[in-house]
């Protein structure tokens, strides 16, 4: 060991000269030997500064370099959303489309199959590296027929052990010492967490005390007599009345009937409506009174934003309409943005040619349309 070597040299070889590089445990008789040793290639490589690693994307046509793994993950999330699974190995740069591909990669490249056993479900892509009991519990909850029913409620499970666990969590109660309520064992850790009232900012030790306070807090709200707004504290109501309803200064426009309490708002009204528009936008034919209005117009009407969902370039003005939830008229599927809806309507939804006359839903073949009509619109009498 390093410490035992240092103690040996300290007591037996006091005249020995140690290497001047940190981490090297070599000793010499003279200074010349020490200098020759420190000029070796091994120490020169050790003292060189570390360079940042350059990571290259494998799926882009134009090869792009990234300095960190985090920037590569953001790039894959925005431009390659189909590769949603990344390798769970720390420092690995591989991405996959499904869990099964990731498991095969781990077993072949990282040798997880030899050092640590991988247990995979035979009916789905679920896998675990822990005990077989976890895999058995997954099979019971997802794939086995739920024939065991709870005596207290209508819940059904795949095994008797799952029923016993459900009974312990949701049908065995413990008395809370702070609020005196009976709480199920499954909800006990959430019930005991401290909570804060979002109106009056009071803190409570458990959720039972917070629920009882919440009903009283609704009744003690203070309302403004002029506009009807409610406030939890008297000081906020006074500030509201002082700032909104007791302003005596009114700024009136000289050219029109516009009036306001704010001076800055009146200046913006004059710039937009009545001042001569001499400054012209370079990208379009619109003109404005000041350069600040031109910059606002450019950032709103001529700047593009990259959508993280569909990887399209959209204008900043159309961001709210593009990112709202859209639904297909034919199959009623919902999408997070307009780009995903257009991709769906151009590719997959064109194959649905059979329409229901009652609810206007589309189906791929006549069999699906017939089962839909029998289950939803036609009453079958035995």
Short mmCIF file of C-alpha atoms in Angstrom, two decimals:
data_model
loop_
_atom_site.label_atom_id
_atom_site.label_comp_id
_atom_site.label_asym_id
_atom_site.label_seq_id
_atom_site.Cartn_x
_atom_site.Cartn_y
_atom_site.Cartn_z
CA UNK A 1 0.00 0.00 0.00
CA UNK A 2 1.04 3.62 -0.56
CA UNK A 3 0.92 4.58 3.15
CA UNK A 4 3.10 1.63 4.24
CA UNK A 5 5.67 2.50 1.54
CA UNK A 6 5.81 6.12 2.72
CA UNK A 7 6.31 5.04 6.35
CA UNK A 8 9.08 2.63 5.34
CA UNK A 9 10.98 5.36 3.44
CA UNK A 10 10.43 7.86 6.25
CA UNK A 11 12.16 5.66 8.86
CA UNK A 12 14.66 3.65 6.73
CA UNK A 13 15.62 5.88 3.74
CA UNK A 14 15.44 9.49 4.94
CA UNK A 15 17.76 10.76 2.18
CA UNK A 16 15.54 9.44 -0.70
CA UNK A 17 14.18 12.02 -3.17
CA UNK A 18 10.51 11.68 -4.20
CA UNK A 19 9.14 12.40 -7.71
CA UNK A 20 7.65 15.91 -7.94
CA UNK A 21 4.53 14.85 -9.86
CA UNK A 22 1.38 14.25 -7.81
CA UNK A 23 0.38 10.59 -7.65
CA UNK A 24 3.79 9.12 -8.54
CA UNK A 25 5.37 6.97 -5.77
CA UNK A 26 8.92 6.71 -7.22
CA UNK A 27 12.05 7.63 -5.20
CA UNK A 28 15.62 8.36 -6.37
CA UNK A 29 19.18 8.75 -5.01
CA UNK A 30 20.13 11.93 -6.93
CA UNK A 31 18.42 14.95 -8.52
CA UNK A 32 19.63 13.98 -12.01
CA UNK A 33 17.73 10.68 -11.89
CA UNK A 34 14.63 12.57 -10.73
CA UNK A 35 14.80 15.03 -13.66
CA UNK A 36 15.30 12.24 -16.20
CA UNK A 37 12.30 10.40 -14.78
CA UNK A 38 10.04 13.48 -14.86
CA UNK A 39 10.84 14.11 -18.55
CA UNK A 40 9.51 10.71 -19.62
CA UNK A 41 6.59 10.33 -22.01
CA UNK A 42 4.24 8.89 -19.39
CA UNK A 43 4.36 12.01 -17.23
CA UNK A 44 4.00 14.31 -20.24
CA UNK A 45 0.76 12.56 -21.22
CA UNK A 46 -0.52 12.74 -17.64
CA UNK A 47 0.00 16.52 -17.38
CA UNK A 48 -1.70 17.36 -20.71
CA UNK A 49 -5.05 19.23 -20.31
CA UNK A 50 -8.21 17.24 -21.01
CA UNK A 51 -10.04 18.14 -24.20
CA UNK A 52 -13.84 18.15 -24.41
CA UNK A 53 -15.23 15.15 -26.28
CA UNK A 54 -17.04 15.79 -29.54
CA UNK A 55 -20.23 13.71 -30.00
CA UNK A 56 -21.56 13.15 -33.52
CA UNK A 57 -25.22 12.48 -34.41
CA UNK A 58 -25.60 9.25 -36.41
CA UNK A 59 -29.07 9.95 -37.83
CA UNK A 60 -28.60 13.43 -39.40
CA UNK A 61 -27.63 13.83 -43.05
CA UNK A 62 -25.28 16.70 -42.15
CA UNK A 63 -22.90 15.53 -39.43
CA UNK A 64 -23.26 17.79 -36.38
CA UNK A 65 -20.90 17.85 -33.40
CA UNK A 66 -22.00 18.33 -29.78
CA UNK A 67 -19.79 19.00 -26.78
CA UNK A 68 -21.93 17.30 -24.10
CA UNK A 69 -24.27 14.32 -23.94
CA UNK A 70 -27.09 16.59 -22.70
CA UNK A 71 -27.03 18.65 -25.91
CA UNK A 72 -27.18 15.41 -27.95
CA UNK A 73 -30.26 14.27 -25.97
CA UNK A 74 -32.03 17.58 -26.66
CA UNK A 75 -31.16 17.24 -30.37
CA UNK A 76 -32.58 13.68 -30.49
CA UNK A 77 -35.76 14.76 -28.69
CA UNK A 78 -36.45 17.61 -31.13
CA UNK A 79 -35.34 16.22 -34.49
CA UNK A 80 -35.57 12.41 -33.98
CA UNK A 81 -38.59 11.75 -31.70
CA UNK A 82 -38.98 8.18 -33.02
CA UNK A 83 -35.80 7.19 -31.11
CA UNK A 84 -37.42 7.75 -27.70
CA UNK A 85 -35.49 5.09 -25.72
CA UNK A 86 -31.89 5.81 -24.75
CA UNK A 87 -29.45 3.34 -23.25
CA UNK A 88 -29.65 3.15 -19.44
CA UNK A 89 -25.87 2.67 -19.20
CA UNK A 90 -24.20 5.84 -17.86
CA UNK A 91 -22.23 7.62 -20.61
CA UNK A 92 -23.64 5.56 -23.51
CA UNK A 93 -24.65 7.56 -26.60
CA UNK A 94 -27.01 5.04 -28.26
CA UNK A 95 -30.76 5.62 -28.86
CA UNK A 96 -33.42 3.04 -29.82
CA UNK A 97 -37.05 2.84 -30.94
CA UNK A 98 -38.21 0.19 -28.41
CA UNK A 99 -37.21 -1.47 -25.15
CA UNK A 100 -36.43 -4.79 -26.83
CA UNK A 101 -33.70 -3.17 -28.97
CA UNK A 102 -32.23 -1.53 -25.87
CA UNK A 103 -32.15 -4.88 -24.01
CA UNK A 104 -30.36 -6.56 -26.91
CA UNK A 105 -27.84 -3.71 -27.02
CA UNK A 106 -27.18 -3.96 -23.25
CA UNK A 107 -26.68 -7.73 -23.41
CA UNK A 108 -24.29 -7.57 -26.36
CA UNK A 109 -22.25 -4.40 -25.74
CA UNK A 110 -22.27 -3.82 -21.99
CA UNK A 111 -22.25 -7.56 -21.06
CA UNK A 112 -25.17 -7.15 -18.70
CA UNK A 113 -26.31 -10.65 -19.58
CA UNK A 114 -23.14 -12.23 -18.07
CA UNK A 115 -22.49 -10.03 -15.03
CA UNK A 116 -26.08 -9.22 -14.11
CA UNK A 117 -29.09 -11.32 -15.12
CA UNK A 118 -31.81 -9.60 -17.18
CA UNK A 119 -35.35 -10.93 -16.64
CA UNK A 120 -37.67 -10.15 -19.56
CA UNK A 121 -41.43 -10.65 -19.83
CA UNK A 122 -42.48 -13.12 -22.54
CA UNK A 123 -45.69 -11.27 -23.42
CA UNK A 124 -44.49 -7.64 -23.61
CA UNK A 125 -41.29 -5.54 -23.68
CA UNK A 126 -41.03 -5.18 -19.90
CA UNK A 127 -37.71 -6.25 -18.31
CA UNK A 128 -36.04 -6.04 -14.90
CA UNK A 129 -32.64 -6.80 -13.40
CA UNK A 130 -33.92 -7.48 -9.89
CA UNK A 131 -35.55 -10.49 -8.23
CA UNK A 132 -37.95 -12.86 -10.05
CA UNK A 133 -40.66 -11.78 -7.62
CA UNK A 134 -40.91 -8.38 -9.38
CA UNK A 135 -41.35 -10.04 -12.79
CA UNK A 136 -43.99 -12.39 -11.36
CA UNK A 137 -45.86 -9.41 -9.87
CA UNK A 138 -45.79 -7.67 -13.27
CA UNK A 139 -47.25 -10.76 -15.00
CA UNK A 140 -50.00 -11.06 -12.38
CA UNK A 141 -51.03 -7.41 -12.67
CA UNK A 142 -50.85 -7.03 -16.50
CA UNK A 143 -51.32 -10.37 -18.27
CA UNK A 144 -53.10 -12.88 -15.98
CA UNK A 145 -56.94 -12.99 -15.95
CA UNK A 146 -58.36 -11.07 -13.00
CA UNK A 147 -60.44 -13.72 -11.25
CA UNK A 148 -59.80 -12.82 -7.58
CA UNK A 149 -62.18 -10.15 -6.26
CA UNK A 150 -61.89 -7.98 -3.15
CA UNK A 151 -64.56 -8.51 -0.45
CA UNK A 152 -64.88 -4.82 0.40
CA UNK A 153 -64.93 -3.26 -3.09
CA UNK A 154 -65.31 -4.25 -6.77
CA UNK A 155 -61.57 -4.37 -7.56
CA UNK A 156 -60.27 -7.55 -9.25
CA UNK A 157 -56.72 -8.96 -9.40
CA UNK A 158 -54.74 -11.80 -10.95
CA UNK A 159 -53.64 -13.50 -7.70
CA UNK A 160 -54.64 -13.83 -4.07
CA UNK A 161 -51.44 -12.12 -2.90
CA UNK A 162 -52.39 -9.00 -4.86
CA UNK A 163 -55.82 -9.02 -3.18
CA UNK A 164 -54.21 -9.24 0.27
CA UNK A 165 -51.85 -6.37 -0.55
CA UNK A 166 -54.76 -4.25 -1.82
CA UNK A 167 -56.74 -5.01 1.36
CA UNK A 168 -53.82 -3.94 3.58
CA UNK A 169 -53.23 -0.69 1.66
CA UNK A 170 -56.80 0.56 1.17
CA UNK A 171 -59.03 -1.24 3.70
CA UNK A 172 -56.94 -1.18 6.88
CA UNK A 173 -57.09 2.16 8.68
CA UNK A 174 -54.84 3.95 11.18
CA UNK A 175 -55.84 6.84 13.41
CA UNK A 176 -53.92 10.08 12.71
CA UNK A 177 -52.60 11.68 15.92
CA UNK A 178 -52.68 15.27 14.60
CA UNK A 179 -56.20 15.51 13.13
CA UNK A 180 -57.85 12.40 14.65
CA UNK A 181 -59.07 10.98 11.31
CA UNK A 182 -58.91 7.35 10.16
CA UNK A 183 -56.43 7.08 7.27
CA UNK A 184 -55.73 4.05 5.05
CA UNK A 185 -52.22 2.62 5.19
CA UNK A 186 -51.68 3.31 1.47
CA UNK A 187 -52.52 7.02 1.91
CA UNK A 188 -50.65 7.45 5.20
CA UNK A 189 -47.35 8.82 3.72
CA UNK A 190 -49.27 11.36 1.60
CA UNK A 191 -51.60 12.29 4.48
CA UNK A 192 -48.70 13.04 6.84
CA UNK A 193 -46.91 15.48 4.52
CA UNK A 194 -47.13 19.17 5.55
CA UNK A 195 -49.34 21.31 3.29
CA UNK A 196 -49.70 25.06 2.70
CA UNK A 197 -52.92 27.00 2.01
CA UNK A 198 -52.56 28.83 -1.31
CA UNK A 199 -54.86 31.65 -0.14
CA UNK A 200 -53.68 32.66 3.34
CA UNK A 201 -50.25 30.84 3.21
CA UNK A 202 -50.82 29.02 6.53
CA UNK A 203 -48.95 25.73 7.13
CA UNK A 204 -50.51 22.51 8.45
CA UNK A 205 -48.92 19.26 9.62
CA UNK A 206 -51.27 16.93 7.70
CA UNK A 207 -53.87 17.09 4.93
CA UNK A 208 -56.74 16.50 7.37
CA UNK A 209 -56.15 19.83 9.11
CA UNK A 210 -55.73 21.51 5.72
CA UNK A 211 -59.09 20.20 4.41
CA UNK A 212 -60.95 21.43 7.51
CA UNK A 213 -59.26 24.85 7.20
CA UNK A 214 -60.05 25.06 3.48
CA UNK A 215 -63.82 25.18 4.11
CA UNK A 216 -63.42 28.00 6.65
CA UNK A 217 -61.03 29.93 4.39
CA UNK A 218 -63.67 30.16 1.63
CA UNK A 219 -66.14 31.86 4.01
CA UNK A 220 -63.64 34.46 5.28
CA UNK A 221 -62.75 35.88 1.84
CA UNK A 222 -63.02 39.69 1.54
CA UNK A 223 -64.75 41.04 -1.58
CA UNK A 224 -64.41 44.42 -3.27
CA UNK A 225 -67.71 46.33 -3.42
CA UNK A 226 -66.87 47.98 -6.76
CA UNK A 227 -65.63 45.11 -8.98
CA UNK A 228 -66.46 42.03 -6.88
CA UNK A 229 -62.92 40.57 -6.64
CA UNK A 230 -62.12 38.50 -3.51
CA UNK A 231 -58.96 38.69 -1.35
CA UNK A 232 -57.85 36.50 1.61
CA UNK A 233 -56.17 39.34 3.57
CA UNK A 234 -57.42 42.86 4.40
CA UNK A 235 -54.14 44.48 3.30
CA UNK A 236 -54.48 43.12 -0.25
CA UNK A 237 -58.02 44.48 -0.49
CA UNK A 238 -56.83 47.95 0.62
CA UNK A 239 -54.00 47.94 -1.94
CA UNK A 240 -56.45 46.89 -4.68
CA UNK A 241 -58.87 49.73 -3.85
CA UNK A 242 -56.00 52.24 -3.63
CA UNK A 243 -54.35 51.26 -6.93
CA UNK A 244 -57.45 50.57 -9.06
CA UNK A 245 -60.46 52.50 -7.80
CA UNK A 246 -58.99 55.69 -6.21
CA UNK A 247 -56.85 57.00 -9.07
CA UNK A 248 -57.70 60.67 -9.67
CA UNK A 249 -55.32 61.42 -12.60
CA UNK A 250 -56.87 60.63 -15.97
CA UNK A 251 -54.83 61.05 -19.19
CA UNK A 252 -56.95 62.00 -22.18
CA UNK A 253 -55.88 61.87 -25.82
CA UNK A 254 -55.89 65.21 -27.70
CA UNK A 255 -56.88 63.66 -31.04
CA UNK A 256 -59.55 61.11 -30.02
CA UNK A 257 -61.79 60.09 -27.11
CA UNK A 258 -59.31 57.57 -25.63
CA UNK A 259 -58.53 57.99 -21.88
CA UNK A 260 -56.51 55.99 -19.34
CA UNK A 261 -55.01 56.15 -15.83
CA UNK A 262 -51.54 55.07 -16.98
CA UNK A 263 -49.13 57.54 -18.61
CA UNK A 264 -47.07 54.83 -20.36
CA UNK A 265 -50.23 53.36 -21.88
CA UNK A 266 -51.14 56.80 -23.27
CA UNK A 267 -47.66 57.17 -24.83
CA UNK A 268 -48.03 53.80 -26.57
CA UNK A 269 -51.48 54.84 -27.85
CA UNK A 270 -50.00 58.05 -29.36
CA UNK A 271 -47.17 56.12 -31.05
CA UNK A 272 -49.50 53.55 -32.59
CA UNK A 273 -52.39 55.81 -33.66
CA UNK A 274 -51.44 59.46 -34.14
CA UNK A 275 -47.66 59.91 -34.71
CA UNK A 276 -46.38 59.88 -38.34
CA UNK A 277 -45.16 56.44 -39.42
CA UNK A 278 -41.78 57.18 -40.99
CA UNK A 279 -39.72 54.06 -40.12
CA UNK A 280 -40.36 51.15 -42.49
CA UNK A 281 -39.83 47.44 -41.85
CA UNK A 282 -37.06 45.89 -43.97
CA UNK A 283 -38.88 42.58 -44.44
CA UNK A 284 -42.36 43.83 -45.33
CA UNK A 285 -44.18 47.03 -46.40
CA UNK A 286 -45.45 48.05 -42.94
CA UNK A 287 -44.22 51.29 -41.33
CA UNK A 288 -44.15 52.44 -37.70
CA UNK A 289 -43.51 55.60 -35.67
CA UNK A 290 -40.56 54.39 -33.53
CA UNK A 291 -37.80 51.80 -33.78
CA UNK A 292 -39.07 49.96 -30.69
CA UNK A 293 -42.36 49.23 -32.48
CA UNK A 294 -40.39 47.99 -35.50
CA UNK A 295 -38.38 45.60 -33.30
CA UNK A 296 -41.57 44.30 -31.66
CA UNK A 297 -43.09 43.75 -35.10
CA UNK A 298 -40.00 41.84 -36.32
CA UNK A 299 -39.89 39.56 -33.28
CA UNK A 300 -43.60 38.81 -33.61
CA UNK A 301 -44.16 38.55 -37.37
CA UNK A 302 -40.77 37.58 -38.85
CA UNK A 303 -39.03 35.41 -36.21
CA UNK A 304 -39.38 31.63 -36.37
CA UNK A 305 -39.60 29.06 -33.55
CA UNK A 306 -38.69 25.37 -33.70
CA UNK A 307 -41.60 23.14 -32.61
CA UNK A 308 -40.37 20.32 -30.34
CA UNK A 309 -43.30 18.02 -31.22
CA UNK A 310 -43.34 18.00 -35.05
CA UNK A 311 -39.87 19.57 -35.72
CA UNK A 312 -41.28 22.32 -37.94
CA UNK A 313 -40.31 26.01 -38.15
CA UNK A 314 -43.31 28.23 -37.27
CA UNK A 315 -43.77 31.95 -36.79
CA UNK A 316 -43.83 33.29 -33.26
CA UNK A 317 -47.28 34.84 -33.92
CA UNK A 318 -48.77 31.42 -34.76
CA UNK A 319 -47.29 29.69 -31.70
CA UNK A 320 -50.51 29.69 -29.63
CA UNK A 321 -52.66 28.31 -32.45
CA UNK A 322 -50.04 25.78 -33.55
CA UNK A 323 -49.36 24.35 -30.06
CA UNK A 324 -53.02 23.97 -29.03
CA UNK A 325 -54.52 20.46 -28.87
CA UNK A 326 -56.03 19.40 -32.21
CA UNK A 327 -58.44 16.55 -32.97
CA UNK A 328 -58.97 14.72 -36.28
CA UNK A 329 -62.47 15.10 -37.74
CA UNK A 330 -62.51 11.60 -39.17
CA UNK A 331 -61.14 9.33 -36.41
CA UNK A 332 -61.36 11.76 -33.41
CA UNK A 333 -57.68 11.24 -32.50
CA UNK A 334 -56.06 14.06 -30.52
CA UNK A 335 -52.63 15.59 -31.22
CA UNK A 336 -50.47 18.13 -29.39
CA UNK A 337 -49.86 20.47 -32.35
CA UNK A 338 -51.01 21.28 -35.88
CA UNK A 339 -47.99 19.62 -37.53
CA UNK A 340 -48.74 16.18 -36.04
CA UNK A 341 -52.37 16.50 -37.20
CA UNK A 342 -51.26 17.25 -40.77
CA UNK A 343 -48.89 14.26 -40.79
CA UNK A 344 -51.68 12.02 -39.49
CA UNK A 345 -54.23 13.27 -42.03
CA UNK A 346 -51.82 12.88 -44.99
CA UNK A 347 -50.55 9.37 -44.13
CA UNK A 348 -52.59 7.16 -41.83
CA UNK A 349 -56.08 8.68 -41.82
CA UNK A 350 -56.56 8.46 -45.61
CA UNK A 351 -56.91 4.66 -45.38
CA UNK A 352 -60.10 4.96 -43.27
CA UNK A 353 -62.76 4.94 -46.00
CA UNK A 354 -65.80 3.47 -44.22
CA UNK A 355 -67.88 6.09 -42.36
CA UNK A 356 -70.62 5.69 -39.75
CA UNK A 357 -73.77 7.63 -40.76
CA UNK A 358 -74.79 8.34 -37.14
CA UNK A 359 -71.62 9.58 -35.36
CA UNK A 360 -69.41 10.30 -38.46
CA UNK A 361 -66.53 8.03 -37.37
CA UNK A 362 -64.26 6.44 -40.00
CA UNK A 363 -62.97 2.83 -40.10
CA UNK A 364 -60.54 0.86 -42.24
CA UNK A 365 -62.83 -2.05 -43.19
CA UNK A 366 -66.48 -3.13 -43.05
CA UNK A 367 -65.92 -5.50 -40.11
CA UNK A 368 -64.82 -2.69 -37.80
CA UNK A 369 -67.78 -0.58 -38.93
CA UNK A 370 -70.19 -3.47 -38.27
CA UNK A 371 -68.85 -4.11 -34.74
CA UNK A 372 -69.07 -0.37 -34.02
CA UNK A 373 -72.72 -0.26 -35.15
CA UNK A 374 -73.65 -3.33 -33.07
CA UNK A 375 -71.90 -2.11 -29.90
CA UNK A 376 -73.02 1.52 -30.02
CA UNK A 377 -76.08 2.13 -32.21
CA UNK A 378 -78.01 -1.15 -32.62
CA UNK A 379 -79.83 -2.79 -29.72
CA UNK A 380 -79.68 -6.59 -29.88
CA UNK A 381 -82.56 -8.42 -28.15
CA UNK A 382 -82.22 -12.02 -27.07
#
